[in-house]
mmCIF file of C-alpha atoms in Angstrom:
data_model
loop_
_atom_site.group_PDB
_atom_site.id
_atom_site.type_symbol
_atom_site.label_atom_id
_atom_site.label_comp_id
_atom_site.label_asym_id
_atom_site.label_seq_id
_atom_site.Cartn_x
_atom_site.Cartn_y
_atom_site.Cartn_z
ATOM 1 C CA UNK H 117 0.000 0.000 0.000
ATOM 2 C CA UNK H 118 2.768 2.049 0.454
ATOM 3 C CA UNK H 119 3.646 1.741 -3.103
ATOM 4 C CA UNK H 120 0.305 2.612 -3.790
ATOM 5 C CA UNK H 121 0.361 5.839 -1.751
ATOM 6 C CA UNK H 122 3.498 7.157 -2.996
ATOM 7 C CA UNK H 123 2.842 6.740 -7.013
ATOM 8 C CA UNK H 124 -0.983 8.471 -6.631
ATOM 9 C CA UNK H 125 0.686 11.316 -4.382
ATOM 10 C CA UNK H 126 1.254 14.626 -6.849
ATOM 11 C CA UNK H 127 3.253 17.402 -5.933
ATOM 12 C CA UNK H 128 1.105 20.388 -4.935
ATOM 13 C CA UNK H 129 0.256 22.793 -7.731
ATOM 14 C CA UNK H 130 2.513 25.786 -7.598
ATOM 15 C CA UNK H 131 1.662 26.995 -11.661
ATOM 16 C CA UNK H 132 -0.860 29.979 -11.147
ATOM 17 C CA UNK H 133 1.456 31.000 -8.038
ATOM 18 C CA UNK H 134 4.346 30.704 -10.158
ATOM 19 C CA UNK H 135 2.430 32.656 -12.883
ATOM 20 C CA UNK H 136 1.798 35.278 -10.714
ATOM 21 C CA UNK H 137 5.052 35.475 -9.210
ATOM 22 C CA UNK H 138 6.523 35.925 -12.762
ATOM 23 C CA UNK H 139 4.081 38.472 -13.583
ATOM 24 C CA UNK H 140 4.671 40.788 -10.825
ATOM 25 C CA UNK H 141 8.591 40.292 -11.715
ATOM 26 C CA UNK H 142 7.801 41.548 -15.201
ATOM 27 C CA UNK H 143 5.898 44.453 -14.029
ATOM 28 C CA UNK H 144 8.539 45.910 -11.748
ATOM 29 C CA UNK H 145 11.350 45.164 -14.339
ATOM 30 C CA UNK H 146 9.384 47.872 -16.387
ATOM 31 C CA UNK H 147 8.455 50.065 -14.293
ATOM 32 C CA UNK H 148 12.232 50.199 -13.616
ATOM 33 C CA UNK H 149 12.661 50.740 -16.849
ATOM 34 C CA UNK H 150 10.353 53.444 -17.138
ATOM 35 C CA UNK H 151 11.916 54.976 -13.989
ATOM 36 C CA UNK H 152 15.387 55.082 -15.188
ATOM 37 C CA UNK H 153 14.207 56.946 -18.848
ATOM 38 C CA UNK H 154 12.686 59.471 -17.052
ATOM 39 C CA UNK H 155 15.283 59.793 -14.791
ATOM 40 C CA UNK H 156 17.468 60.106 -17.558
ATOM 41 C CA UNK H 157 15.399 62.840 -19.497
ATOM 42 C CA UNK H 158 15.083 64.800 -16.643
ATOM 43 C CA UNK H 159 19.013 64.992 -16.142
ATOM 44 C CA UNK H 160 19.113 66.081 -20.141
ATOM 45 C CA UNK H 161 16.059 68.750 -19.244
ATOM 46 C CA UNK H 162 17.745 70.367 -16.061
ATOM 47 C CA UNK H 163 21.204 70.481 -17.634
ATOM 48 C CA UNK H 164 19.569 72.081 -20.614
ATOM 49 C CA UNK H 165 17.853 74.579 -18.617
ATOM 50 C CA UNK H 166 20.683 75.228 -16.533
ATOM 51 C CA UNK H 167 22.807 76.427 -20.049
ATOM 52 C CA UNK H 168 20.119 78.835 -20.693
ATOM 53 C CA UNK H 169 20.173 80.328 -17.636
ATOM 54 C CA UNK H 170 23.451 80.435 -17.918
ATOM 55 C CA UNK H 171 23.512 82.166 -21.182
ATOM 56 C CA UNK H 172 21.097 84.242 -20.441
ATOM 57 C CA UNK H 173 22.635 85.769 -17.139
ATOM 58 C CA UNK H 174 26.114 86.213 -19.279
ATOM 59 C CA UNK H 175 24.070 88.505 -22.221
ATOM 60 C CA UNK H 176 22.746 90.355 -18.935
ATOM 61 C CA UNK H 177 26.390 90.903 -18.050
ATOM 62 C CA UNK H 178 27.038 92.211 -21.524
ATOM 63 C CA UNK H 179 23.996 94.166 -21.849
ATOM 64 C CA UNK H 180 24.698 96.167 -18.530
ATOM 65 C CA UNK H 181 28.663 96.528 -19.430
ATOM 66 C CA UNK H 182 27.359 98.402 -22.426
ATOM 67 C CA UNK H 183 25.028 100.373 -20.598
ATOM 68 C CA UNK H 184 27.466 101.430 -18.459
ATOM 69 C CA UNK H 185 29.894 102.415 -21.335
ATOM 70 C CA UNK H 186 26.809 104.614 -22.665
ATOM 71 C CA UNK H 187 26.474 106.354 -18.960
ATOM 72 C CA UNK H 188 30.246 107.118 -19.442
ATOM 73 C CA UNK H 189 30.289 109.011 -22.768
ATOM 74 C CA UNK H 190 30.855 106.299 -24.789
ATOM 75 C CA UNK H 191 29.156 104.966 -27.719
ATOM 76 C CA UNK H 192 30.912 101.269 -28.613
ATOM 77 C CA UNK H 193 29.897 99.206 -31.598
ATOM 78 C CA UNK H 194 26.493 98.030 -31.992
ATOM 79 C CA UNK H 195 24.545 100.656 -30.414
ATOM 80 C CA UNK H 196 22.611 102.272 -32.457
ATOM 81 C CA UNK H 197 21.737 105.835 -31.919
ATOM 82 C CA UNK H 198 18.487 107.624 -32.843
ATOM 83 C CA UNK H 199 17.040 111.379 -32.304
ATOM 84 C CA UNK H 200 14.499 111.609 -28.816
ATOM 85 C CA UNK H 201 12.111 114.680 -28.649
ATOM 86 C CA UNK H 202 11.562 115.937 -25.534
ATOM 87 C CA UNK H 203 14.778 118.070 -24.988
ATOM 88 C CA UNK H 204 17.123 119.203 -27.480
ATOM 89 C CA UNK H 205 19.740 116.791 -26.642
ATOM 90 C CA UNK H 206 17.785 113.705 -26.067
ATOM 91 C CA UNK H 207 18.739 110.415 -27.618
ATOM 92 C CA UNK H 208 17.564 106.978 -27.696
ATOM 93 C CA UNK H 209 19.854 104.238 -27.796
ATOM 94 C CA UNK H 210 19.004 100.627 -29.207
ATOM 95 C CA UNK H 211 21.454 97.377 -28.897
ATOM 96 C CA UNK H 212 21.306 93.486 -28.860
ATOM 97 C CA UNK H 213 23.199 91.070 -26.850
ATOM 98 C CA UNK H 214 23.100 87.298 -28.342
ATOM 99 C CA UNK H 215 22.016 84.888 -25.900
ATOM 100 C CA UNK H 216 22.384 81.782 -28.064
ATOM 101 C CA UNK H 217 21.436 80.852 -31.406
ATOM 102 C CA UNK H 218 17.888 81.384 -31.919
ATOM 103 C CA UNK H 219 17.850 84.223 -29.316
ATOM 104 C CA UNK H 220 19.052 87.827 -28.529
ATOM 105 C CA UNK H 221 18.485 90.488 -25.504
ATOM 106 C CA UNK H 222 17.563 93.522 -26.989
ATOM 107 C CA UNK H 223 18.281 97.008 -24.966
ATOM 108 C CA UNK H 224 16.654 100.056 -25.697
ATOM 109 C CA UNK H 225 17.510 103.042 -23.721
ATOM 110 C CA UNK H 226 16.554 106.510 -23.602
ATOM 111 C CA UNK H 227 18.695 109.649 -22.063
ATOM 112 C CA UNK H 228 16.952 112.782 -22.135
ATOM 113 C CA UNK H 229 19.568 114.979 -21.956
ATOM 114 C CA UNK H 230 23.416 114.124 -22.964
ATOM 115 C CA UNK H 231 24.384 116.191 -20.529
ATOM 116 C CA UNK H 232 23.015 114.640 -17.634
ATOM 117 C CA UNK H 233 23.667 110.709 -18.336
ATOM 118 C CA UNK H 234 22.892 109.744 -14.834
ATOM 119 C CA UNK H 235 18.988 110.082 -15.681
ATOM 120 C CA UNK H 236 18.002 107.828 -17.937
ATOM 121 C CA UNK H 237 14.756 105.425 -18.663
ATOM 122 C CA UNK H 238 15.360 101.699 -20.110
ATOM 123 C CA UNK H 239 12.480 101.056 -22.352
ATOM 124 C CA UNK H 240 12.976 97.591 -23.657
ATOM 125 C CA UNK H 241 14.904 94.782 -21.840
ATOM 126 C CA UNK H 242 13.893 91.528 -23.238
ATOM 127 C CA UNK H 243 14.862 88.414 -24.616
ATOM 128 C CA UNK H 244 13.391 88.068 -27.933
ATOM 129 C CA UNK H 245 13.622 84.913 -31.010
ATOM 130 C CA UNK H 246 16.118 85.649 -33.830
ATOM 131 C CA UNK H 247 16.185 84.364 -36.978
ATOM 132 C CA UNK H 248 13.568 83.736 -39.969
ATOM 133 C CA UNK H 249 10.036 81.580 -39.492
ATOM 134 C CA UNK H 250 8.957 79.677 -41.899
ATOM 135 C CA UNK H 251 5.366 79.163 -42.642
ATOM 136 C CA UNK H 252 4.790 75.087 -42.937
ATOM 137 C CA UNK H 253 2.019 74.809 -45.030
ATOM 138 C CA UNK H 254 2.156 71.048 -45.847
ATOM 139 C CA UNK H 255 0.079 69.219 -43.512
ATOM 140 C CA UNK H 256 -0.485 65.667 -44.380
ATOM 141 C CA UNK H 257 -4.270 64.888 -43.905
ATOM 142 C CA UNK H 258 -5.984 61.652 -45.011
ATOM 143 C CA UNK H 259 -8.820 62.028 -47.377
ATOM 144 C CA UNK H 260 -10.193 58.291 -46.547
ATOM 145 C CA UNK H 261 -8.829 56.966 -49.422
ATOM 146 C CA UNK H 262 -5.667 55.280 -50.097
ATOM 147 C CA UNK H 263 -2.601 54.940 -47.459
ATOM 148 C CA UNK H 264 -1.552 57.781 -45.280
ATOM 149 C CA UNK H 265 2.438 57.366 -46.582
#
């Protein structure tokens, strides 16, 4: 009988256990995955934002170096000077600083008298896009008939 016994006794059944063990394995393999790209494109965003900061703050430098050249007397290359009104020797002053390569701070300043260049009035101090846009008028729309490509 003990023969008997010992051929009709099974092993218990570990499959769906085993199933579900492997499952949940899978699962946090990819959402480790997922983790670590993100991870990863966060790095590439922060040390992309960082450089424009960066760049930013150094055309800030420039632009105020220049500015204070122009409170001095001076008039260095790239400033562009044009008439102002309201006193006889009034000017208005215009410059840009490149930040990088699709952007530029531009300056505008106004003195209202050349002899007094302590009082003056910045008008425009902004970061603005450089370069040409181009209109993209080809957009790809499916007319129900045919393939898309």
């Amino acid at each position: 009988m003990d023969a008997k016994k010992q051929s009709r006794f099974s092993p218990p059944a570990v499959g769906g256990t085993s199933l579900l063990v492997v499952f949940a394995v899978l699962c946090l393999t990819v959402f480790a995955l997922l983790s670590l790209s993100t991870v990863r494109a966060n790095g590439r965003l922060s040390e992309t934002s960082a450089q424009a900061v960066a760049d930013y703050y150094a055309a800030d430098c420039k632009a105020q170096e220049t500015l204070a050249r122009l409170r001095n007397g001076e008039f260095p290359a790239g400033v562009t000077r044009h008439s102002y009104e309201p006193q006889a020797g009034g000017v208005r002053c215009s410059y840009a600083v490149p930040i990088s390569e699709g952007q530029e701070l531009r300056v505008e300043v106004r003195f209202p008298d050349m002899l007094d260049l302590d009082s003056y009035e910045i008008v425009c101090w902004r970061a603005v896009p450089v370069g040409q846009w181009e209109n993209d008028e080809n957009l790809n729309v499916w007319d129900g008939e045919g393939t898309l490509f």
